[in-house]
CSV table of C-alpha atoms in Angstrom, one decimal:
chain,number,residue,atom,x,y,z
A,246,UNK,CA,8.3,3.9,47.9
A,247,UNK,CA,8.1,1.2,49.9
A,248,UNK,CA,10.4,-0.9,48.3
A,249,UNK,CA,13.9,-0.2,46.6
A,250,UNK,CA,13.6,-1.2,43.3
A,251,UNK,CA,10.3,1.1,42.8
A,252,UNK,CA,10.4,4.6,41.3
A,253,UNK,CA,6.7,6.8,42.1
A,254,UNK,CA,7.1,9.7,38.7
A,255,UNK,CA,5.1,12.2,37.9
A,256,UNK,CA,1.0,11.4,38.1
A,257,UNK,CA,-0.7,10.0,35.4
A,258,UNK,CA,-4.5,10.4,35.9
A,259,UNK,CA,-7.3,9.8,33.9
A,260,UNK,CA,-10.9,10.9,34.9
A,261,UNK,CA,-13.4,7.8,33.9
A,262,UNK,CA,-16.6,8.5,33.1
A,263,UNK,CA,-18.2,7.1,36.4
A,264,UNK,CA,-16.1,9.6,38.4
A,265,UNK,CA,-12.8,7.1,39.2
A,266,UNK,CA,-9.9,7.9,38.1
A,267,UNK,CA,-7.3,5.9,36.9
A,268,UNK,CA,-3.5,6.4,38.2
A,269,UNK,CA,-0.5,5.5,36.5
A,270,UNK,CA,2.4,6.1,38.3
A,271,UNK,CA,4.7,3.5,39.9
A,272,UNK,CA,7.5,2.0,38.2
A,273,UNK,CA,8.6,-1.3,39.2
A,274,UNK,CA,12.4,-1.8,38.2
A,275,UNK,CA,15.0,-5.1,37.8
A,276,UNK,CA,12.0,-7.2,36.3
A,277,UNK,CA,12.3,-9.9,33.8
A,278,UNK,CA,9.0,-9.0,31.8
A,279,UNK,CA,9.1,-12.4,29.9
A,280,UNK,CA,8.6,-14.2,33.0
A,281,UNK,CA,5.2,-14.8,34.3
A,282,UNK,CA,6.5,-15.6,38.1
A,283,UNK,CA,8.2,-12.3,38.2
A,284,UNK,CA,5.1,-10.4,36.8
A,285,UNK,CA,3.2,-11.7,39.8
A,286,UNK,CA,5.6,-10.6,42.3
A,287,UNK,CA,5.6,-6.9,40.2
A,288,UNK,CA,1.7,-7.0,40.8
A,289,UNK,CA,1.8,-7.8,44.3
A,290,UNK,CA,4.5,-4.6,44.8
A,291,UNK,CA,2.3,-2.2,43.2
A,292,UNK,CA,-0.6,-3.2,45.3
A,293,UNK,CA,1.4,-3.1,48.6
A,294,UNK,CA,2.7,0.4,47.1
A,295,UNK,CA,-1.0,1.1,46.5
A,296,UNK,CA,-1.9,2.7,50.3
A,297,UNK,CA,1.1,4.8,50.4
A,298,UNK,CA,0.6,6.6,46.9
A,299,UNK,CA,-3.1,6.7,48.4
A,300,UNK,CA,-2.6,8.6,51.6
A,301,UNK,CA,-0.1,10.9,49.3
A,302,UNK,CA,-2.9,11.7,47.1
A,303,UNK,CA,-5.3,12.4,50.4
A,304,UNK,CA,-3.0,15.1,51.5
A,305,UNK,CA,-1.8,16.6,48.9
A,306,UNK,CA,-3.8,16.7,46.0
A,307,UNK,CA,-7.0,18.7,46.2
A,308,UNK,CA,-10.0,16.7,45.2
A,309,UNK,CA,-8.8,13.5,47.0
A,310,UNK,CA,-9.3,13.8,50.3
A,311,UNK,CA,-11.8,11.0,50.6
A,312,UNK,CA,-10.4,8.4,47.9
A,313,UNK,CA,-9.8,5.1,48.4
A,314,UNK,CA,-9.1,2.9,46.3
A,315,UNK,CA,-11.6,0.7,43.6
A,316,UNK,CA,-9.6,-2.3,41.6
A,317,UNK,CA,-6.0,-2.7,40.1
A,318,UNK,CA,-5.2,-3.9,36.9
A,319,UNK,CA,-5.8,-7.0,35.9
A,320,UNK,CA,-1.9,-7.1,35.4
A,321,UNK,CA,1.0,-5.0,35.4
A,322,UNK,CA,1.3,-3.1,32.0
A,323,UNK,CA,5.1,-4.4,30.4
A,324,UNK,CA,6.9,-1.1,29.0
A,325,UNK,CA,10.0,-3.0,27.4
A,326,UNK,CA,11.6,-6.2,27.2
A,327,UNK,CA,13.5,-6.9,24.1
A,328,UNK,CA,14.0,-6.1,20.7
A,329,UNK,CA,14.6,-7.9,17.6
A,330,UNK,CA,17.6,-7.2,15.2
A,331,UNK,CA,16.2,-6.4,11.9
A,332,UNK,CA,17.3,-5.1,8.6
A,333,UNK,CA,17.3,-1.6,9.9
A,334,UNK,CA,17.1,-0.1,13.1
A,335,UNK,CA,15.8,2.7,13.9
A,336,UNK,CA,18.0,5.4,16.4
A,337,UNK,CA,17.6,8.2,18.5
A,338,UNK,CA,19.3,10.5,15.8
A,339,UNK,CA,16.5,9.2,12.7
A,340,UNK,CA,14.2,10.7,15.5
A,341,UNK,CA,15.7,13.6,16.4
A,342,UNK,CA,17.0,14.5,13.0
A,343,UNK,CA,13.1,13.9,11.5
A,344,UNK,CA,14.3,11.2,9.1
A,345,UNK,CA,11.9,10.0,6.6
A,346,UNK,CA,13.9,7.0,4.6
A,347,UNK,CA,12.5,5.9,1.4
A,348,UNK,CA,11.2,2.8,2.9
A,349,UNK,CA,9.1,4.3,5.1
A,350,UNK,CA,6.1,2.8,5.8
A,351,UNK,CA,4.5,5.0,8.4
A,352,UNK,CA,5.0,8.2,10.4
A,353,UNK,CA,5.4,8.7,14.0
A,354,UNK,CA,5.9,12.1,16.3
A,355,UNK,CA,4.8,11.0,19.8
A,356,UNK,CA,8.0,12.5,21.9
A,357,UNK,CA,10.6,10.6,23.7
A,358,UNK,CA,9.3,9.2,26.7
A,359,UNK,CA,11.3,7.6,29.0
A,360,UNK,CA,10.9,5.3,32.4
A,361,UNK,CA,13.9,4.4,34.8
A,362,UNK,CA,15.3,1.2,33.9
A,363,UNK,CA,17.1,1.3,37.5
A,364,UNK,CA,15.6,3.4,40.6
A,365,UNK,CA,18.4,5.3,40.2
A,366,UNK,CA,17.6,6.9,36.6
A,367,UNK,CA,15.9,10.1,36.5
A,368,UNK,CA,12.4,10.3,34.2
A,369,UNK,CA,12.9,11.1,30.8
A,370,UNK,CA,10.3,13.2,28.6
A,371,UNK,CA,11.4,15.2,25.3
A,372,UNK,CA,8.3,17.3,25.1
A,373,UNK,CA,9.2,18.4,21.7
A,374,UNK,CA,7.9,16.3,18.7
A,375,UNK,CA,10.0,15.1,15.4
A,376,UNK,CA,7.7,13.9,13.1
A,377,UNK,CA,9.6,10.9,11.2
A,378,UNK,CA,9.2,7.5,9.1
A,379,UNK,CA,9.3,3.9,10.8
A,380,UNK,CA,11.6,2.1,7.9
A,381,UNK,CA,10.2,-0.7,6.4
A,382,UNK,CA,13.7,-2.8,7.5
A,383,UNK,CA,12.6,-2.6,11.1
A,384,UNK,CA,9.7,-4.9,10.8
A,385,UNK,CA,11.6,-7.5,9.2
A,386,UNK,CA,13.8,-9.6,11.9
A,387,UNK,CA,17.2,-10.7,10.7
A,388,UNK,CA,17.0,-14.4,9.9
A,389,UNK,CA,14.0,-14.2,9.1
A,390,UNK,CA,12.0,-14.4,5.2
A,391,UNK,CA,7.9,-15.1,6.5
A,392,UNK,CA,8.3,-12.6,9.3
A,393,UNK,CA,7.0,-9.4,10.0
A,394,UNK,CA,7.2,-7.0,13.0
A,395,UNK,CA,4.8,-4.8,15.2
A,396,UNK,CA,4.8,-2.6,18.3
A,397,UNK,CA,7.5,-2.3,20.5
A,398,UNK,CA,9.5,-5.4,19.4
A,399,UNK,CA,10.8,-4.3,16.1
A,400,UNK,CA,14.4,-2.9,16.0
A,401,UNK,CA,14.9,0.0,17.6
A,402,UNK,CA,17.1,1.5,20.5
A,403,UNK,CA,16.0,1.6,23.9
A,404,UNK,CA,15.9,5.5,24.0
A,405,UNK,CA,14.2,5.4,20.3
A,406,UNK,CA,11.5,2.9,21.8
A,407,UNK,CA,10.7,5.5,23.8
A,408,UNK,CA,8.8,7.3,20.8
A,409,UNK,CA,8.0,4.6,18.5
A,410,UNK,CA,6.1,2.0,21.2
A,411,UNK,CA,2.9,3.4,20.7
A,412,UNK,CA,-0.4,2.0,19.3
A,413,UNK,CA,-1.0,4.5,16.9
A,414,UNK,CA,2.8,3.8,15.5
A,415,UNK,CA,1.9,-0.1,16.2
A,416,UNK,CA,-1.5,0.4,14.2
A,417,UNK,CA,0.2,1.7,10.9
A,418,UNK,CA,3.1,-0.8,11.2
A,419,UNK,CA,0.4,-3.8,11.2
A,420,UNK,CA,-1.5,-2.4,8.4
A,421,UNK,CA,1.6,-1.7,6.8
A,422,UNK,CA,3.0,-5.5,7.0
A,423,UNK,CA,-0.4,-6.8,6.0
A,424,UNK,CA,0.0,-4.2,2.7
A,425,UNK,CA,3.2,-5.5,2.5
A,426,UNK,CA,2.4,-9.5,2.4
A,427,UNK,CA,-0.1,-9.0,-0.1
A,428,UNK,CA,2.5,-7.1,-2.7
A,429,UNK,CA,5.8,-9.9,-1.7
A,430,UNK,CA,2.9,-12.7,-1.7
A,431,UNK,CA,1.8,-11.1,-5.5
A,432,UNK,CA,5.3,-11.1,-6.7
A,433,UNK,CA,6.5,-14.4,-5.5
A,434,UNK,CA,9.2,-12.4,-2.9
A,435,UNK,CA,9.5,-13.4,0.9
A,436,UNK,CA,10.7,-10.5,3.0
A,437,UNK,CA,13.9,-10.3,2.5
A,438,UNK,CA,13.9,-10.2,-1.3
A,439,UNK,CA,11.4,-7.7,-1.2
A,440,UNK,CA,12.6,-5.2,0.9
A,441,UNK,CA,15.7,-5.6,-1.8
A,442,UNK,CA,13.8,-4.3,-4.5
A,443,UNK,CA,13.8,0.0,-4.4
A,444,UNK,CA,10.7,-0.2,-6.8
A,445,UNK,CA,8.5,-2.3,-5.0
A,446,UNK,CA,10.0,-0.6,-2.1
A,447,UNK,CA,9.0,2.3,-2.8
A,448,UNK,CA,5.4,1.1,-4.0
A,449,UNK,CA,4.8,0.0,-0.8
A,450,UNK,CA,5.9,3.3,1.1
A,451,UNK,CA,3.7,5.4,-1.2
A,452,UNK,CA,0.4,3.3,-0.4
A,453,UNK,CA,1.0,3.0,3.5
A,454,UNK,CA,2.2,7.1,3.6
A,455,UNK,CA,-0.7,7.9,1.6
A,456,UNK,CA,-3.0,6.2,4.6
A,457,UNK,CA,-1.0,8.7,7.1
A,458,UNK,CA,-1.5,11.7,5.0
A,459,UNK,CA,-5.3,10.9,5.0
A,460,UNK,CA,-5.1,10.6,8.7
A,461,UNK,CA,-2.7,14.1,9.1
A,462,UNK,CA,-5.2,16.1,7.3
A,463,UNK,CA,-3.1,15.8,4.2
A,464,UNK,CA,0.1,17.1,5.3
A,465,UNK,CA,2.5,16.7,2.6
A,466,UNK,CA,5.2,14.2,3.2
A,467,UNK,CA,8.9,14.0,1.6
A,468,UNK,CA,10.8,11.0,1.7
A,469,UNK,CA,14.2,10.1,0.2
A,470,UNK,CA,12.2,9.2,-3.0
A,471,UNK,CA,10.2,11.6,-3.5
């Protein structure tokens, strides 16, 4: 790398339809991903890392001897910034130990996968899978009673992030707050008050899991409640 704070992993290429590929593999560390300025100068050092991952790829990677490189990103793609404290949060062990909790609202098994927050980190990737449940109380932000949570900002550890950021896991959270303002809305309950409630609760679990056991192929699913 031509700069210190960059980390080159392991390649990440995608064939495209046209014949491109698409690379993902540098790792800009130390940068604020809430600030717009420092975005720009992340963008600038993966371009100027750009040639030298290039001439790497020339010589060493069979197929590439005459590539060169078609368009960057539009922008630099932000893995992590920060998290909101919620109700719950969800940990490394709930993922490890294939936790379900009765206010589950959706399931998640993508495996730990890690970046270096500092050059000097090594890459972390748990290729085993633990299927587990994304607790309701993780979507709902502390202080908050008309706000819901999607994506990689809900509560969670950094390490657990690591599994849960997805967009399929992001997908079945939305649906899952959007199931869940129509039941609080119904029932004259913000957030908070709802996710007090172990019958409504629970009502809300069943009809988002049911949704992911349509989508598993109707894998059976056993949470605290059931």
């Amino acid at each position: 790398p031509g700069a210190g704070n960059i980390v080159v992993r392991d390649l990440n290429l995608g064939l495209r339809p046209d014949g491109s590929v698409s690379v993902n593999a540098v790792d800009v560390c130390g940068i604020e991903g809430l600030d717009p300025r420092e975005l720009k100068i992340a963008k600038r050092q993966t371009e100027r890392e750009a040639p030298r991952l290039l001439n790497f790829l020339r010589a060493r990677v069979p197929g590439f001897a005459d590539a060169r490189v078609g368009s960057f990103a539009p922008e630099v793609y932000v893995r992590e910034t920060r998290h909101f404290a919620g109700l719950e949060r969800l940990t490394t062990q709930d993922i490890l130990a294939g936790r379900i909790p009765a206010d589950s609202i959706g399931l998640a098994s993508y495996p730990i996968d890690l970046h270096p927050v500092d050059p000097s980190d090594e890459p972390a990737f748990a290729t085993r899978r633990h299927m587990y449940g994304i607790p309701f109380g993780a979507l709902i932000p502390s202080g908050f009673t008309n706000m819901l949570l999607a994506g990689p900002a809900i509560c969670a550890s950094h390490v657990a992030s690591g599994s849960a950021r997805t967009i399929p896991t992001t997908i079945e959270e939305g649906e899952a707050d959007g199931v869940a303002s129509v039941l609080a809305r119904a029932s004259g309950l913000n957030f908070i008050e709802f996710a007090a409630q172990p019958r409504r609760l629970m009502m809300l679990s069943r009809l988002a899991l049911r949704d992911n056991e349509i989508a598993t192929g109707g894998v059976a699913v056993r949470t605290d409640h059931s």
